[in-house]
Short mmCIF file of C-alpha atoms and ligand atoms in Angstrom, two decimals:
data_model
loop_
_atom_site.label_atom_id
_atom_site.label_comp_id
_atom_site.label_asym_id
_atom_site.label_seq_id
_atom_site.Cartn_x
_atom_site.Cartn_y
_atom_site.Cartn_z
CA UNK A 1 -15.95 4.95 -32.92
CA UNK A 2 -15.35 7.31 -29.97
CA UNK A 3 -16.74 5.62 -26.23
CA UNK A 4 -15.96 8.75 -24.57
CA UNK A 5 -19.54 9.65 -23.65
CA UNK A 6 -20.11 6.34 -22.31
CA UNK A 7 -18.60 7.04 -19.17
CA UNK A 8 -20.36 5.82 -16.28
CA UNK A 9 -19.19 4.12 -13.37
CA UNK A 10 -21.65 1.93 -10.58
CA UNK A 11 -19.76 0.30 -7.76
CA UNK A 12 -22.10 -2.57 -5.87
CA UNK A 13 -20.29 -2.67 -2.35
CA UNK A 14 -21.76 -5.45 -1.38
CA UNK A 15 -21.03 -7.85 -4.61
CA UNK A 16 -17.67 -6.12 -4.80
CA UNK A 17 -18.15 -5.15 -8.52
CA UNK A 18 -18.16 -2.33 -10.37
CA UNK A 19 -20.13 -1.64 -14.09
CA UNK A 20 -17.86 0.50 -16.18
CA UNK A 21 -18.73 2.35 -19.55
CA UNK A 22 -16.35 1.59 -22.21
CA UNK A 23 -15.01 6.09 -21.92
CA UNK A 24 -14.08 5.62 -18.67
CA UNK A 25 -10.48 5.98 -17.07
CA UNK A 26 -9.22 3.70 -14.61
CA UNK A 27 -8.80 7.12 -12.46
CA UNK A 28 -12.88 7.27 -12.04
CA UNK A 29 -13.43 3.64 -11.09
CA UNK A 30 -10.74 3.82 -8.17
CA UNK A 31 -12.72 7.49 -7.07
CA UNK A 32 -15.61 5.35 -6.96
CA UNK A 33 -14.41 2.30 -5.21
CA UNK A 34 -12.40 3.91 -2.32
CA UNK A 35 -15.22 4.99 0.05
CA UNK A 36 -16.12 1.45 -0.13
CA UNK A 37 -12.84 0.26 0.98
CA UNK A 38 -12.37 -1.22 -2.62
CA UNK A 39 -9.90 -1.16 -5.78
CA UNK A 40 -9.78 -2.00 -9.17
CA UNK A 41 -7.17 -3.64 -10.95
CA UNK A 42 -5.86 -0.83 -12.54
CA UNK A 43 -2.22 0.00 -14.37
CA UNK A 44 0.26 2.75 -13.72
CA UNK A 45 -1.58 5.74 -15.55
CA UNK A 46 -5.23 7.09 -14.21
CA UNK A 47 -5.69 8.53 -17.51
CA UNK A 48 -5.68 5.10 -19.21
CA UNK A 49 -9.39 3.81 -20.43
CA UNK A 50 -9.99 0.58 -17.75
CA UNK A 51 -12.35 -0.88 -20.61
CA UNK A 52 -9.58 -1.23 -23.46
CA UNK A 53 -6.79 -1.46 -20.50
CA UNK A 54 -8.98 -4.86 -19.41
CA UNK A 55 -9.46 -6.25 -22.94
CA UNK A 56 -5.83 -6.38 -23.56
CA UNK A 57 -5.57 -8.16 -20.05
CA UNK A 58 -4.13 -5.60 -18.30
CA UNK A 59 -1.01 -6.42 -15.81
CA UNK A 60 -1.49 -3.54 -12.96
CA UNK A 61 0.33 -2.18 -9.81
CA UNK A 62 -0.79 -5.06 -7.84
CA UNK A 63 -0.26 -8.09 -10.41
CA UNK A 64 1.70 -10.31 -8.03
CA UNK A 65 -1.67 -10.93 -5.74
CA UNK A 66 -4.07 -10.97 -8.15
CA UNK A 67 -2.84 -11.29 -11.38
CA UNK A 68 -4.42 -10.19 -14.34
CA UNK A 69 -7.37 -7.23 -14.78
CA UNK A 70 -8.99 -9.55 -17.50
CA UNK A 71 -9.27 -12.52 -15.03
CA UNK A 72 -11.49 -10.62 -12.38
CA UNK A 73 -14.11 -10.02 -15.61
CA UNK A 74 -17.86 -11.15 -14.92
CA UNK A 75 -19.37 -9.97 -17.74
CA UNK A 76 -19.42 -8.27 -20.96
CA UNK A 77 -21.75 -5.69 -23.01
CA UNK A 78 -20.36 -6.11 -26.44
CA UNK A 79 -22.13 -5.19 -30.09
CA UNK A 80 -20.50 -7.68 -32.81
CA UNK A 81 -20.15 -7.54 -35.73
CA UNK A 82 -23.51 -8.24 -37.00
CA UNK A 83 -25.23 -5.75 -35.32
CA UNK A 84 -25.97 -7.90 -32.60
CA UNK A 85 -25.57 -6.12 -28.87
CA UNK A 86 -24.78 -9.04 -26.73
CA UNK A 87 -24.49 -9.37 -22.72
CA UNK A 88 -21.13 -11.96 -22.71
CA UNK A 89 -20.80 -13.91 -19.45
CA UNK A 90 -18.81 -17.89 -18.83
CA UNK A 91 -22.39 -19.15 -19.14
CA UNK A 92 -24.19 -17.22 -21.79
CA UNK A 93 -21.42 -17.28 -24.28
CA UNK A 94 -17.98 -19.36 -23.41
CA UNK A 95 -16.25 -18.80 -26.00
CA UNK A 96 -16.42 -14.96 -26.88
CA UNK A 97 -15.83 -14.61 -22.93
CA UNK A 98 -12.51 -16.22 -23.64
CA UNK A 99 -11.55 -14.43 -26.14
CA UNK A 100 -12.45 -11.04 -25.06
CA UNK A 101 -10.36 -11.16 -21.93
CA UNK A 102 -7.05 -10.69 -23.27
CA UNK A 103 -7.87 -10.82 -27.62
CA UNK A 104 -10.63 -8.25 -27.16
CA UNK A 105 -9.47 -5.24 -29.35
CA UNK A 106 -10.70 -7.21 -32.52
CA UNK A 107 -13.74 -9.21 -31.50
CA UNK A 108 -16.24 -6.84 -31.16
CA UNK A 109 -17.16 -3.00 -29.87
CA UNK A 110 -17.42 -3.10 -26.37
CA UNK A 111 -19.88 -0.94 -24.65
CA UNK A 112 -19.06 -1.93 -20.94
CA UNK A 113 -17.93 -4.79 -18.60
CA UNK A 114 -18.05 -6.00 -15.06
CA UNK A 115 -15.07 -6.48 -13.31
CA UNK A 116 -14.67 -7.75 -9.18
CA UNK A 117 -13.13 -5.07 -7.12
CA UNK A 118 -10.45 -6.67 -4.34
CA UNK A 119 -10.75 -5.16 -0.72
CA UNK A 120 -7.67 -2.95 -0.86
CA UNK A 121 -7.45 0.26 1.59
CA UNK A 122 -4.70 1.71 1.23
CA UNK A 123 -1.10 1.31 -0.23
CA UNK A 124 2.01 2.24 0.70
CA UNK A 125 4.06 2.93 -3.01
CA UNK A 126 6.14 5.34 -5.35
CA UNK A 127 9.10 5.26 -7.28
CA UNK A 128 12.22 5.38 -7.13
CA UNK A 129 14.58 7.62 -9.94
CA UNK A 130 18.17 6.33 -10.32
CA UNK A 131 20.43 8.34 -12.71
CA UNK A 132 20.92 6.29 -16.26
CA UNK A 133 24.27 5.91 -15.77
CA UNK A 134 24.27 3.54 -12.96
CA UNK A 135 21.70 1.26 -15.05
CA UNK A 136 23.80 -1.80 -14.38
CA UNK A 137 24.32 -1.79 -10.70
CA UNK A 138 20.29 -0.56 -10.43
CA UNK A 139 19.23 -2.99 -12.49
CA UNK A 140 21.65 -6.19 -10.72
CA UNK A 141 20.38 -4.95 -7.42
CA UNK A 142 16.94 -4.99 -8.32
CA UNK A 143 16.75 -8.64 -9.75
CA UNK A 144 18.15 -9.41 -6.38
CA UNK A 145 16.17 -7.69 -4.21
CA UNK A 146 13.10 -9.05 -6.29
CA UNK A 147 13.43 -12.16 -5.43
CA UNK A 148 13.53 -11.29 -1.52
CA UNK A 149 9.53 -9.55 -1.58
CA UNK A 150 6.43 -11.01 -0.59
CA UNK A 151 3.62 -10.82 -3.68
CA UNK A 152 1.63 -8.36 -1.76
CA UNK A 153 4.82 -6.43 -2.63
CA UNK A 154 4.31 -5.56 -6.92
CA UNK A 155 7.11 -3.39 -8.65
CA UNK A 156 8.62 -2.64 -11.93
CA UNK A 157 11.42 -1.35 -13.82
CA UNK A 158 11.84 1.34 -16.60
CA UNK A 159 14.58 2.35 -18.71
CA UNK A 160 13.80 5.74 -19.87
CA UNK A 161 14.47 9.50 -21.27
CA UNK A 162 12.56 12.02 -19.75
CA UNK A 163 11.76 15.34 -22.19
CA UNK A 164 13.44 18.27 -21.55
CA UNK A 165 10.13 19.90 -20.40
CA UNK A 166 9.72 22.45 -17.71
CA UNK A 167 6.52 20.31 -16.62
CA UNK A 168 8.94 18.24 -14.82
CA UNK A 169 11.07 18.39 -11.92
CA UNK A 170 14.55 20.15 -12.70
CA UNK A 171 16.53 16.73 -11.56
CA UNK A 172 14.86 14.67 -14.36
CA UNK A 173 14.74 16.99 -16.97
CA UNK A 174 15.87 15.40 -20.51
CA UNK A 175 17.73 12.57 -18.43
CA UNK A 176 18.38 9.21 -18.85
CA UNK A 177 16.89 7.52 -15.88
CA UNK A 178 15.81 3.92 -14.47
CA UNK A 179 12.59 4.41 -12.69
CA UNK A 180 11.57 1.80 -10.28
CA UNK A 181 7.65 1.64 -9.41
CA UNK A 182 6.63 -0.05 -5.99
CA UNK A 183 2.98 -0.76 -4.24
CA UNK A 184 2.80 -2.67 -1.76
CA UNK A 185 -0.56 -3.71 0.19
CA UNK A 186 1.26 -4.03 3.52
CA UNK A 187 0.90 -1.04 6.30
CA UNK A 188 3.66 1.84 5.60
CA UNK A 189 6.05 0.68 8.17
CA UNK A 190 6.90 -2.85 6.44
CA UNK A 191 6.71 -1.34 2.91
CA UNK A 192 9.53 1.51 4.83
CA UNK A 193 11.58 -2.28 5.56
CA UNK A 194 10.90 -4.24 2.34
CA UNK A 195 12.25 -0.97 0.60
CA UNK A 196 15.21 0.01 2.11
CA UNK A 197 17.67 -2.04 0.11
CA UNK A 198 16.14 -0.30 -3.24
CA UNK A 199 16.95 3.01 -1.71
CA UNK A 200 20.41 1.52 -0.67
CA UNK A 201 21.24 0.73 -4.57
CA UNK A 202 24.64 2.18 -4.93
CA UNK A 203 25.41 3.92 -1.42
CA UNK A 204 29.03 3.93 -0.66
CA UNK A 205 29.83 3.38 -4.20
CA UNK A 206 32.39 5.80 -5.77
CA UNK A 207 31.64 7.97 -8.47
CA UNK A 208 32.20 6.34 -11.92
CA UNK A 209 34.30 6.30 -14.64
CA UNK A 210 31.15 6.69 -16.71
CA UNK A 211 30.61 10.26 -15.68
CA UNK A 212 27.77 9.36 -13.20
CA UNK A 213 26.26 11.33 -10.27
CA UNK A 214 27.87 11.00 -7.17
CA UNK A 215 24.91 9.21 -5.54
CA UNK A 216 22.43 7.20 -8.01
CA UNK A 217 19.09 8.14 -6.55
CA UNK A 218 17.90 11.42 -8.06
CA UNK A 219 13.81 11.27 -6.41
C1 LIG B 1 0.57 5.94 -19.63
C2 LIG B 1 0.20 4.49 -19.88
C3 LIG B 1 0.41 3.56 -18.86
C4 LIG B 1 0.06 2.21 -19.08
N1 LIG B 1 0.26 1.32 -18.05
C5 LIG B 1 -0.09 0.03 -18.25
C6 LIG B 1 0.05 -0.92 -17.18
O1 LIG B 1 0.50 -0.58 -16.08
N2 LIG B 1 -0.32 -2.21 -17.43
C7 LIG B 1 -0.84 -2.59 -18.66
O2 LIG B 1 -1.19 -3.78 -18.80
N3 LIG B 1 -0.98 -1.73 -19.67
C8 LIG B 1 -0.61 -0.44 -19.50
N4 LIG B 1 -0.76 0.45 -20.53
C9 LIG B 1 -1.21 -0.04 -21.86
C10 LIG B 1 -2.75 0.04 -21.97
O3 LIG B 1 -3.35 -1.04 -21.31
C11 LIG B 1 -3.15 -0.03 -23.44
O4 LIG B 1 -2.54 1.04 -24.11
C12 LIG B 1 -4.65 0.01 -23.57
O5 LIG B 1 -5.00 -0.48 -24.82
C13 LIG B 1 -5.05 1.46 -23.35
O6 LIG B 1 -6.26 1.82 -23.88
P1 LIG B 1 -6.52 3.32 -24.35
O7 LIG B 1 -7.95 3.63 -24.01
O8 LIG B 1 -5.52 4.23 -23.83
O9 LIG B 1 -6.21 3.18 -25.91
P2 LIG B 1 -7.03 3.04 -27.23
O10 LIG B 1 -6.04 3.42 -28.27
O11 LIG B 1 -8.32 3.77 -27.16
O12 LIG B 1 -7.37 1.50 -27.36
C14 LIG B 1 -6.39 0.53 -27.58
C15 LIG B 1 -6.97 -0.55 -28.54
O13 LIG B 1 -8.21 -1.07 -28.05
C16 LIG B 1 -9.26 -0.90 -28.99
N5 LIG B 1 -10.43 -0.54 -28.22
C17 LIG B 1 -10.55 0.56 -27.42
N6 LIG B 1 -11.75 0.57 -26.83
C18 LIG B 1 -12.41 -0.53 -27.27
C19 LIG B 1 -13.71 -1.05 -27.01
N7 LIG B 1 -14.53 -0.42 -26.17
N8 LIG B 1 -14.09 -2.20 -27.64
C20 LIG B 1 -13.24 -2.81 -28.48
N9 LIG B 1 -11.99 -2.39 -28.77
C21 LIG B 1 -11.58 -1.26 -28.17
C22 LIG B 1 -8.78 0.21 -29.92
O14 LIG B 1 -9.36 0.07 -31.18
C23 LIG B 1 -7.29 -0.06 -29.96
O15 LIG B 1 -6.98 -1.13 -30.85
C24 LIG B 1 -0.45 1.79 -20.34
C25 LIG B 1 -0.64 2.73 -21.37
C26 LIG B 1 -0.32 4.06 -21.14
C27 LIG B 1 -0.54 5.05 -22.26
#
């Protein structure tokens, strides 16, 4: 079944919700919420459909505060098995609201939901390349300096290999990196703060034995 036509998006400013069709991309619904002041609970990649994002509960850029995409659900439009197209809310039907929010790839087809938007502005985020080979001082550092952020302060860490494409920029290309992601709901001056010790991974350290570069942050 392909949902890609059914992809509308409605925000209601003053209920804070939004109605999304099960084709659209997270990257729509934030377009649409903005001018309103407003965000979804989105993941890392625009290009990602928010429906099947939110029926596999979805941990986004801003998890810390508010947690799961599948928790800010209100309702469901959902055609089961039998044929029957059903309008799933806590009161109307408990059960397959449960289950939906987090077991939803194998209840039933999905034609839309409605999800609470959280009064988010702006954000001050990125990330943060390290070259590969200093994985283990990036990755010590970064448990520690975890530990020191406020939850309106969401990041994460990936190990990775980047494709030697021409696509990307010439420092990453076909490199082992860690990539550490940051957003932060705080004005741009404190996020500056709470992320200088990130950027600060490594400085004054010598260059390894295990062929690294002479300073770990490559973007
Ligand atoms: C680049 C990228 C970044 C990501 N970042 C995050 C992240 O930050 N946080 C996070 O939690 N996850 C993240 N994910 C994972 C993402 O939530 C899942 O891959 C999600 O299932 C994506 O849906 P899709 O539309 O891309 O995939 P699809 O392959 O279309 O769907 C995935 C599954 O859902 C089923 N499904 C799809 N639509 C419906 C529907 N309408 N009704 C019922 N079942 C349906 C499909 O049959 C399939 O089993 C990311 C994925 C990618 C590719």
């Amino acid at each position: 079944i392909a949902t890609r036509a059914l992809d509308s998006v409605t925000v209601d400013p003053v209920r804070r919700t939004a109605r999304i069709g099960a084709g659209a991309s997270w990257g729509r619904v934030i377009e649409a919420a903005a001018p309103h002041g407003l965000a979804p609970l989105n993941g890392s990649s625009p290009s990602v459909g928010a429906v099947s994002y939110t029926l596999g509960g979805g941990l986004g850029i801003l998890a810390r505060k508010f947690g799961y995409a599948a928790d800010h659900v209100r309702s469901l439009d959902v055609v089961t098995a039998d044929g029957t197209a059903r309008r799933v809310t806590p009161e109307r039907e408990p059960e397959l609201f449960w289950g939906l929010r987090g077991g939803g790839h194998r209840l039933g087809m999905v034609t839309g939901l409605e999800i609470a938007l959280v009064a988010v502005e702006r954000l001050y985020g990125g990330s943060i390349v390290f070259d590969g080979a200093w994985a283990g001082e990036v990755v010590r550092g970064y448990l520690e300096w975890t530990r020191t952020v406020p939850d309106t302060l969401t990041s994460s860490l990936a190990a990775l290999v980047h494709p030697d494409l021409p696509q990307l920029p010439e420092e990453l290309r076909g490199r082992y990196v860690i990539s550490v992601r940051v957003a932060f709901t705080g004005d741009a001056a404190e996020g500056e703060r709470l992320v200088a010790p990130l950027r600060a991974i490594g400085a004054g350290s010598v260059r390894g034995s295990h062929g690294a570069a002479d300073s770990p942050v490559l973007s």
